Structures are given as structure tokens and as C-alpha cells.
Amino acid sequence: MLKVLFSAAPERWDEYRAPLANAFVEAGLTVDLARDHRPEDVDYIVFAPNGPVKDFSPFVRTKAVMSLWAGVETVVDNPTLTQPLCRMVDDSLTDGMIEWVVGHTMRHHLGMDAHIHAQDGVWRNTIYPPVAAHRPVTVLGIGALGAACGQALVQLGFPVTGWSRSPKAVPEIVCEHGDDGLRRALTDAQIVVLLLPQTPETEDILNVERLDLLADGAFVINPGRGPLIDDDALLAALDAGKVTGATLDVFRVEPLPADHPYWAHPNVTVTPHIASSTRPETASVVIARNIARCEAGQRLLHVVDRGLGY
Ligand code: NAP
């Protein structure tokens, strides 16, 4: 019998206990799932950074750590973590992100706020948004989430350019990579969506110089991670009108402090890191199937590259 340790925030236990147990059975695994196994007995850890495990060194027989989160920046550098770390890639997580990105893209594209905030009896019928085909969108990061969001936007008619570290071919998206590719991807983009991981290479990727490449009046949508954006540069671009609006879901400090200028800025929408969350039913299936692969001697899926940090 495999021993699987659940190490996430305590309130998650009730949400995950039954879905994980069911998924293990469906995957043909016999599992003792608990929150209090002795570290030296644990075969796999279901992990979130806000759970109790901080030191992985006592987990001497653990074959893999299965993250409930897609972003792994808070654990990837943990020197005690010598076991393989698998990040979360799950269809429901992706679907949630597609809906959030498409929703906020359409809100900015259609200029919805102008009408929502102008229910004052004045008939303003002179401003039309362009059709999507005339609104270039750039997605920074075209991995599991960025590629799916980009393709959903293509289905709506937006011309989408994506940017990644390595050369990629994502159907229907113009794919760029490297420094020159970033310049091309951002130049004249009207909407930028950030879905990069937080690594030393991606910190402040959207800085003064790169904001300047965007089309005048562009929109910035960040469901990736807070440090991807130079906050002072974005606030300056918003104040100058270079950037017309921003929807920000993630921040350097979370919860975003109540006195942060983003809260008060009229052209910024703050959402509290809710763009997409891991769903217990589907995430449990992903974890169980990955453990079953490992037990069958197959390669684990979604293993984090420690050197790259994602
Ligand atoms: P992923 O599959 O690992 O994709 C990451 C993408 O970023 C890849 O295309 C990768 O390039 C690219 N990238 C990484 N480093 C780069 C660099 N230095 N230069 C250029 N491109 C780089 O990750 P994912 O599952 O799509 O998730 C992306 C991020 O979304 C997560 O890390 C997390 O921070 C965030 N997230 C947020 C929420 C939320 O609710 N707000 C929910 C889930 C996830 P390659 O293709 O060349 O590797």
C-alpha cells in the first residue's frame, strides 16, 4: 500500500480527501492517504506551499512531490527538495484561466466600462470598438495556460502573438521567442496578457522600455505573477495614458496592501488572485494518474526543471 501525505492548507483537506481517494481507486492504486504519516514512510506528497511541509529532507523514500499549484516559485529553490516536483496542469484550471482572460480581454476590447459607468441618460453612440481582427493581442508565456488562452482568443477573431523561452509552434498563434522576438511581440500590441512563471529571468519583464513598445492606449492583463511587472513603470504608463487600463490578479505582496496605488487607480482593476484555481475533482485525477505512471515505471508528467525554475 502506498502512503501519500497530504500537505496543503488545513481547510483543503475536506475538499480533497474524497476526490483523491476516489481518483486513487480509479487509477488502480491502493493508497493510505493521510496528513500525519511519518516522513520516512511517505511515497508521495500532495503539496501546496501553505501546508506544513517546509523541509523535505526527512522524506527519504518519497518518489515525487505533486504540487496542487501551477506556479512553483516558492518551492523550486528549496534546497531540501531533492525529489522530482510535478506542477499542476489540469483541464479545469486551464478552462478557468481561459474564461478569466477572455472575459477581461472582451471587457477592455469592447470598452464596456464606459457604458457601465455612464448610465446617466446621455446617449453616447459615437464610439465603436474595432472588430477583434483589428485588435492585436500578445500573450507572454505560451505554455499550458497561455497557449490555451491565446487559441481561445484566436477563435474570437483576435490576431494573437505568443512569446516563449524556446521556439514553439502553437497552431493559429504567431510564435516568437528570445529578446528580438519579445520586441516584435510587444511592438504595437493593443492587449498584453502575462502568463509567464515567476523566475529570475521573467522578473520585471514588463518594464518602462517594453511598455513603450505597446500601441498607445494598450491594455495590460496579468494573471501570471506580480513580479512580472515593474509596478512603478505600469503606474507611470497608466498616468501618461500610454496604457489605458489594466486588470491585475497577482501582486508582489498578496493580499495587495489596502494603501497600494493600484487599488485607488481609476484605470486598474484588482482581482484577488482568483483568475483560476485548482479544482479538487479534476486535480485529484491528474495526481492519481501521474502516481500510477510512476508506479508503472513510466516517466512522470509535468516535472519542474529546477535549473529553469518552472
Ligand atoms: P507553463 O506551461 O510552464 O508555461 C510557461 C510559459 O512561459 C512557457 O511558454 C515558457 O516557455 C514561458 N517562459 C518561461 N520562462 C521564460 C522566459 N525566461 N522567457 C520567455 N518565456 C518564458 O506554465 P502554465 O501552466 O502555463 O502557467 C503559467 C503561470 O500562470 C504559472 O507559473 C503561474 O504563475 C500562473 N498561474 C496563475 C494563476 C492565477 O490564478 N492567477 C493560476 C494558475 C497559474 P517555454 O515554452 O519555452 O518553456
Short mmCIF file of C-alpha atoms and ligand atoms in Angstrom, two decimals:
data_model
loop_
_atom_site.label_atom_id
_atom_site.label_comp_id
_atom_site.label_asym_id
_atom_site.label_seq_id
_atom_site.Cartn_x
_atom_site.Cartn_y
_atom_site.Cartn_z
CA MET A 1 0.00 0.00 0.00
CA LEU A 2 1.31 3.42 -0.97
CA LYS A 3 1.49 6.10 1.66
CA VAL A 4 0.52 9.52 0.34
CA LEU A 5 0.91 12.56 2.57
CA PHE A 6 -1.49 15.48 2.08
CA SER A 7 0.39 18.68 2.90
CA ALA A 8 -1.70 21.69 1.92
CA ALA A 9 -3.62 24.32 3.90
CA PRO A 10 -5.72 22.56 6.58
CA GLU A 11 -9.02 23.78 5.11
CA ARG A 12 -8.18 21.98 1.86
CA TRP A 13 -8.26 18.55 3.48
CA ASP A 14 -12.06 18.27 3.49
CA GLU A 15 -12.19 19.36 -0.16
CA TYR A 16 -9.54 16.93 -1.37
CA ARG A 17 -9.90 13.86 0.83
CA ALA A 18 -12.76 12.16 -1.05
CA PRO A 19 -11.77 13.23 -4.60
CA LEU A 20 -8.22 12.00 -4.05
CA ALA A 21 -9.41 8.70 -2.53
CA ASN A 22 -11.76 8.13 -5.48
CA ALA A 23 -9.10 9.07 -8.03
CA PHE A 24 -6.58 6.65 -6.48
CA VAL A 25 -9.11 3.81 -6.73
CA GLU A 26 -9.94 4.71 -10.34
CA ALA A 27 -6.23 4.75 -11.17
CA GLY A 28 -5.90 1.24 -9.74
CA LEU A 29 -3.81 2.36 -6.75
CA THR A 30 -4.11 1.17 -3.17
CA VAL A 31 -3.31 4.22 -1.09
CA ASP A 32 -3.24 5.19 2.54
CA LEU A 33 -3.90 8.94 2.30
CA ALA A 34 -3.28 10.95 5.47
CA ARG A 35 -1.96 14.20 6.88
CA ASP A 36 0.22 12.62 9.53
CA HIS A 37 2.33 9.85 8.01
CA ARG A 38 5.84 9.52 9.39
CA PRO A 39 8.11 11.28 6.85
CA GLU A 40 10.31 8.21 6.35
CA ASP A 41 7.25 6.16 5.28
CA VAL A 42 5.88 8.57 2.64
CA ASP A 43 5.86 7.52 -1.02
CA TYR A 44 4.35 10.71 -2.49
CA ILE A 45 3.45 14.15 -1.15
CA VAL A 46 0.42 16.12 -2.37
CA PHE A 47 1.79 19.57 -1.78
CA ALA A 48 0.87 23.24 -1.54
CA PRO A 49 3.30 25.87 -0.23
CA ASN A 50 0.88 26.91 2.51
CA GLY A 51 0.87 23.40 4.00
CA PRO A 52 3.02 22.13 6.89
CA VAL A 53 5.92 20.55 4.96
CA LYS A 54 8.80 23.01 4.56
CA ASP A 55 11.75 20.62 4.94
CA PHE A 56 11.76 17.68 2.53
CA SER A 57 14.94 16.07 3.84
CA PRO A 58 13.22 13.55 6.19
CA PHE A 59 11.18 12.18 3.27
CA VAL A 60 13.86 9.72 2.31
CA ARG A 61 11.71 7.29 0.30
CA THR A 62 9.43 9.86 -1.34
CA LYS A 63 9.36 9.34 -5.11
CA ALA A 64 7.73 12.63 -6.10
CA VAL A 65 6.11 15.80 -4.79
CA MET A 66 2.81 16.58 -6.55
CA SER A 67 2.08 20.33 -6.44
CA LEU A 68 -1.53 21.45 -6.31
CA TRP A 69 -0.39 24.77 -7.77
CA ALA A 70 0.71 25.56 -11.33
CA GLY A 71 3.18 28.20 -10.10
CA VAL A 72 6.09 26.70 -8.15
CA GLU A 73 8.28 29.75 -7.50
CA THR A 74 8.01 29.46 -3.71
CA VAL A 75 9.25 25.84 -3.57
CA VAL A 76 11.50 25.38 -6.59
CA ASP A 77 14.54 26.80 -4.79
CA ASN A 78 14.02 24.85 -1.58
CA PRO A 79 17.44 23.22 -1.05
CA THR A 80 15.91 20.29 0.88
CA LEU A 81 13.75 19.32 -2.10
CA THR A 82 15.71 16.64 -3.93
CA GLN A 83 12.69 14.64 -5.10
CA PRO A 84 11.05 15.31 -8.50
CA LEU A 85 8.48 18.13 -8.29
CA CYS A 86 5.42 17.92 -10.56
CA ARG A 87 3.44 21.11 -11.09
CA MET A 88 -0.31 21.20 -11.67
CA VAL A 89 -1.52 21.03 -15.27
CA ASP A 90 -5.24 20.36 -15.34
CA ASP A 91 -8.00 20.97 -17.88
CA SER A 92 -10.29 22.67 -15.34
CA LEU A 93 -7.51 25.02 -14.25
CA THR A 94 -6.92 25.83 -17.91
CA ASP A 95 -10.64 26.31 -18.62
CA GLY A 96 -10.95 28.70 -15.69
CA MET A 97 -7.99 30.72 -16.93
CA ILE A 98 -9.39 30.86 -20.48
CA GLU A 99 -12.69 32.23 -19.14
CA TRP A 100 -10.99 34.85 -16.96
CA VAL A 101 -8.61 36.00 -19.71
CA VAL A 102 -11.30 36.06 -22.40
CA GLY A 103 -13.67 37.92 -20.08
CA HIS A 104 -11.21 40.67 -19.22
CA THR A 105 -9.95 40.88 -22.80
CA MET A 106 -13.51 41.36 -24.07
CA ARG A 107 -14.25 43.91 -21.37
CA HIS A 108 -11.32 46.07 -22.50
CA HIS A 109 -11.84 45.35 -26.18
CA LEU A 110 -15.50 46.39 -26.12
CA GLY A 111 -14.92 49.34 -23.79
CA MET A 112 -17.65 48.01 -21.51
CA ASP A 113 -16.65 50.21 -18.57
CA ALA A 114 -17.51 53.37 -20.47
CA HIS A 115 -21.15 52.31 -20.59
CA ILE A 116 -21.33 50.55 -17.22
CA HIS A 117 -20.14 53.75 -15.53
CA ALA A 118 -22.23 56.13 -17.69
CA GLN A 119 -25.84 55.22 -17.00
CA ASP A 120 -26.73 58.89 -16.78
CA GLY A 121 -29.30 59.41 -19.51
CA VAL A 122 -26.76 60.63 -22.08
CA TRP A 123 -26.92 58.77 -25.43
CA ARG A 124 -23.24 58.28 -26.33
CA ASN A 125 -23.32 56.44 -29.63
CA THR A 126 -20.26 57.76 -31.40
CA ILE A 127 -17.55 55.42 -30.16
CA TYR A 128 -17.33 51.94 -31.60
CA PRO A 129 -14.72 49.34 -30.72
CA PRO A 130 -12.81 47.83 -33.64
CA VAL A 131 -13.65 44.25 -34.51
CA ALA A 132 -11.36 41.71 -32.89
CA ALA A 133 -9.44 41.20 -36.14
CA HIS A 134 -8.09 44.73 -35.71
CA ARG A 135 -7.07 44.29 -32.07
CA PRO A 136 -3.68 42.53 -31.85
CA VAL A 137 -3.19 40.60 -28.62
CA THR A 138 0.14 39.36 -27.30
CA VAL A 139 0.39 36.57 -24.76
CA LEU A 140 3.71 36.39 -22.88
CA GLY A 141 4.16 32.74 -21.96
CA ILE A 142 2.55 30.15 -24.23
CA GLY A 143 2.72 27.08 -22.03
CA ALA A 144 -0.27 25.11 -20.76
CA LEU A 145 -2.28 28.21 -19.89
CA GLY A 146 -1.00 30.88 -22.28
CA ALA A 147 -1.34 28.72 -25.39
CA ALA A 148 -4.91 27.75 -24.49
CA CYS A 149 -5.89 31.36 -23.75
CA GLY A 150 -4.24 32.54 -26.97
CA GLN A 151 -6.09 29.93 -29.01
CA ALA A 152 -9.41 30.87 -27.41
CA LEU A 153 -8.79 34.50 -28.38
CA VAL A 154 -7.96 33.40 -31.94
CA GLN A 155 -11.37 31.69 -32.06
CA LEU A 156 -12.93 35.07 -31.32
CA GLY A 157 -11.03 36.65 -34.19
CA PHE A 158 -8.10 38.33 -32.42
CA PRO A 159 -4.70 38.15 -34.10
CA VAL A 160 -2.58 36.59 -31.36
CA THR A 161 1.18 36.60 -30.96
CA GLY A 162 2.74 34.44 -28.26
CA TRP A 163 6.19 34.58 -26.71
CA SER A 164 8.14 31.80 -25.03
CA ARG A 165 11.69 30.98 -23.96
CA SER A 166 12.23 28.23 -26.51
CA PRO A 167 10.97 28.17 -30.11
CA LYS A 168 7.41 26.83 -30.23
CA ALA A 169 4.73 26.11 -32.80
CA VAL A 170 1.23 26.68 -31.45
CA PRO A 171 -1.44 26.38 -34.15
CA GLU A 172 -3.00 29.71 -35.19
CA ILE A 173 -0.68 31.77 -32.97
CA VAL A 174 2.31 33.70 -34.27
CA CYS A 175 5.07 32.34 -32.04
CA GLU A 176 8.08 34.41 -31.03
CA HIS A 177 10.94 33.68 -28.65
CA GLY A 178 14.10 35.33 -27.40
CA ASP A 179 14.88 39.03 -26.96
CA ASP A 180 14.21 40.06 -30.54
CA GLY A 181 11.03 38.01 -30.50
CA LEU A 182 9.87 39.83 -27.36
CA ARG A 183 10.40 43.16 -29.07
CA ARG A 184 8.41 42.04 -32.10
CA ALA A 185 5.66 40.53 -29.93
CA LEU A 186 5.15 43.71 -27.90
CA THR A 187 5.51 46.27 -30.68
CA ASP A 188 2.06 47.77 -31.37
CA ALA A 189 0.27 45.15 -29.26
CA GLN A 190 -3.06 46.55 -28.04
CA ILE A 191 -3.65 43.96 -25.33
CA VAL A 192 -0.91 42.12 -23.42
CA VAL A 193 -1.67 39.05 -21.31
CA LEU A 194 1.08 37.83 -18.96
CA LEU A 195 1.11 34.09 -18.33
CA LEU A 196 4.79 33.56 -17.59
CA PRO A 197 6.09 31.81 -14.49
CA GLN A 198 7.96 33.87 -11.89
CA THR A 199 11.67 33.21 -12.33
CA PRO A 200 14.77 35.43 -12.10
CA GLU A 201 14.60 35.80 -15.92
CA THR A 202 10.96 36.93 -16.02
CA GLU A 203 11.06 39.45 -13.16
CA ASP A 204 10.14 42.98 -14.34
CA ILE A 205 9.78 41.69 -17.90
CA LEU A 206 7.16 44.37 -18.50
CA ASN A 207 9.31 47.41 -17.73
CA VAL A 208 9.45 51.02 -18.97
CA GLU A 209 11.20 50.14 -22.19
CA ARG A 210 8.83 47.32 -23.09
CA LEU A 211 5.66 49.20 -22.09
CA ASP A 212 6.83 51.85 -24.50
CA LEU A 213 6.70 49.36 -27.37
CA LEU A 214 2.96 48.79 -26.95
CA ALA A 215 0.34 50.58 -29.02
CA ASP A 216 -0.78 53.85 -27.45
CA GLY A 217 -3.77 53.17 -25.21
CA ALA A 218 -2.96 49.47 -24.74
CA PHE A 219 -4.39 47.24 -22.02
CA VAL A 220 -2.40 45.00 -19.65
CA ILE A 221 -3.88 41.83 -18.17
CA ASN A 222 -1.78 39.96 -15.59
CA PRO A 223 -2.95 36.60 -14.24
CA GLY A 224 0.68 35.30 -14.20
CA ARG A 225 2.64 36.58 -11.20
CA GLY A 226 3.06 40.04 -9.69
CA PRO A 227 6.84 40.41 -10.15
CA LEU A 228 6.47 40.09 -13.94
CA ILE A 229 5.54 43.78 -13.96
CA ASP A 230 7.59 46.79 -12.90
CA ASP A 231 4.76 48.37 -10.89
CA ASP A 232 6.14 51.92 -10.97
CA ALA A 233 6.55 51.69 -14.74
CA LEU A 234 2.98 50.47 -15.21
CA LEU A 235 1.56 53.17 -12.95
CA ALA A 236 3.51 55.81 -14.89
CA ALA A 237 2.26 54.38 -18.20
CA LEU A 238 -1.31 54.45 -16.88
CA ASP A 239 -0.96 58.04 -15.71
CA ALA A 240 0.52 59.06 -19.06
CA GLY A 241 -2.30 57.33 -20.99
CA LYS A 242 0.17 55.04 -22.74
CA VAL A 243 -1.72 52.21 -21.06
CA THR A 244 -5.48 52.79 -20.88
CA GLY A 245 -6.36 50.08 -18.42
CA ALA A 246 -5.03 47.11 -16.51
CA THR A 247 -6.61 44.07 -14.90
CA LEU A 248 -4.23 42.64 -12.33
CA ASP A 249 -4.85 39.38 -10.46
CA VAL A 250 -1.40 38.83 -8.90
CA PHE A 251 0.97 41.06 -6.96
CA ARG A 252 4.39 41.18 -5.36
CA VAL A 253 2.71 41.23 -1.96
CA GLU A 254 -0.54 39.32 -1.51
CA PRO A 255 -3.02 40.28 -0.21
CA LEU A 256 -2.32 43.57 -2.01
CA PRO A 257 -1.96 46.16 0.82
CA ALA A 258 -5.00 48.40 1.12
CA ASP A 259 -2.88 51.52 0.53
CA HIS A 260 -1.29 50.26 -2.68
CA PRO A 261 -1.83 52.73 -5.56
CA TYR A 262 -3.34 50.00 -7.73
CA TRP A 263 -6.46 49.91 -5.53
CA ALA A 264 -7.11 53.61 -5.99
CA HIS A 265 -6.19 53.94 -9.64
CA PRO A 266 -9.30 54.59 -11.75
CA ASN A 267 -8.00 52.53 -14.66
CA VAL A 268 -6.82 49.50 -12.70
CA THR A 269 -8.98 46.56 -11.71
CA VAL A 270 -7.54 44.46 -8.90
CA THR A 271 -8.79 40.89 -8.60
CA PRO A 272 -7.58 38.89 -5.58
CA HIS A 273 -5.62 36.05 -7.21
CA ILE A 274 -8.78 34.30 -8.35
CA ALA A 275 -8.13 34.08 -12.10
CA SER A 276 -8.19 30.30 -11.93
CA SER A 277 -7.90 27.89 -9.06
CA THR A 278 -7.14 24.19 -8.88
CA ARG A 279 -10.36 22.14 -8.78
CA PRO A 280 -10.21 19.14 -6.39
CA GLU A 281 -12.13 16.67 -8.60
CA THR A 282 -10.03 17.09 -11.72
CA ALA A 283 -6.72 17.84 -9.98
CA SER A 284 -7.06 14.62 -7.97
CA VAL A 285 -7.38 12.63 -11.19
CA VAL A 286 -4.27 14.33 -12.60
CA ILE A 287 -2.28 13.46 -9.46
CA ALA A 288 -3.53 9.88 -9.23
CA ARG A 289 -2.77 9.16 -12.89
CA ASN A 290 0.69 10.63 -12.57
CA ILE A 291 1.44 8.49 -9.49
CA ALA A 292 0.13 5.45 -11.38
CA ARG A 293 2.53 6.27 -14.22
CA CYS A 294 5.44 6.45 -11.81
CA GLU A 295 4.44 3.18 -10.14
CA ALA A 296 4.29 1.55 -13.60
CA GLY A 297 7.83 2.73 -14.31
CA GLN A 298 6.75 5.44 -16.76
CA ARG A 299 8.06 8.98 -16.92
CA LEU A 300 6.33 11.44 -14.56
CA LEU A 301 4.44 14.24 -16.35
CA HIS A 302 4.85 17.98 -15.72
CA VAL A 303 8.15 17.70 -13.86
CA VAL A 304 9.61 21.09 -12.98
CA ASP A 305 13.05 21.92 -14.37
CA ARG A 306 14.90 23.22 -11.30
CA GLY A 307 17.50 24.96 -13.42
CA LEU A 308 14.87 26.94 -15.32
CA GLY A 309 12.71 27.45 -12.23
CA TYR A 310 9.40 26.33 -13.78
P1 NAP B 1 3.98 26.59 -18.30
O1 NAP B 1 3.18 25.56 -19.01
O2 NAP B 1 5.24 26.19 -17.63
O3 NAP B 1 4.29 27.74 -19.36
C1 NAP B 1 5.17 28.79 -19.08
C2 NAP B 1 5.46 29.55 -20.36
O4 NAP B 1 6.31 30.65 -20.06
C3 NAP B 1 6.18 28.70 -21.41
O5 NAP B 1 5.73 29.06 -22.71
C4 NAP B 1 7.63 29.13 -21.22
O6 NAP B 1 8.47 28.98 -22.36
C5 NAP B 1 7.46 30.58 -20.90
N1 NAP B 1 8.66 31.10 -20.23
C6 NAP B 1 9.21 30.73 -19.05
N2 NAP B 1 10.35 31.43 -18.82
C7 NAP B 1 10.52 32.26 -19.87
C8 NAP B 1 11.49 33.19 -20.21
N3 NAP B 1 12.55 33.45 -19.41
N4 NAP B 1 11.35 33.85 -21.38
C9 NAP B 1 10.32 33.60 -22.20
N5 NAP B 1 9.33 32.71 -21.93
C10 NAP B 1 9.43 32.03 -20.77
O7 NAP B 1 3.10 27.33 -17.19
P2 NAP B 1 1.50 27.48 -17.14
O8 NAP B 1 0.87 26.26 -16.59
O9 NAP B 1 1.03 28.00 -18.46
O10 NAP B 1 1.36 28.61 -16.01
C11 NAP B 1 1.93 29.90 -16.19
C12 NAP B 1 1.84 30.67 -14.89
O11 NAP B 1 0.49 31.07 -14.64
C13 NAP B 1 2.22 29.89 -13.63
O12 NAP B 1 3.63 29.82 -13.47
C14 NAP B 1 1.56 30.71 -12.55
O13 NAP B 1 2.50 31.70 -12.12
C15 NAP B 1 0.40 31.40 -13.26
N6 NAP B 1 -0.92 30.96 -12.75
C16 NAP B 1 -1.72 31.89 -12.19
C17 NAP B 1 -2.99 31.52 -11.72
C18 NAP B 1 -3.93 32.55 -11.14
O14 NAP B 1 -4.98 32.19 -10.61
N7 NAP B 1 -3.62 33.82 -11.24
C19 NAP B 1 -3.41 30.18 -11.83
C20 NAP B 1 -2.54 29.27 -12.40
C21 NAP B 1 -1.29 29.66 -12.86
P3 NAP B 1 8.79 27.53 -22.97
O15 NAP B 1 7.51 27.11 -23.65
O16 NAP B 1 9.89 27.82 -23.94
O17 NAP B 1 9.17 26.66 -21.82
#
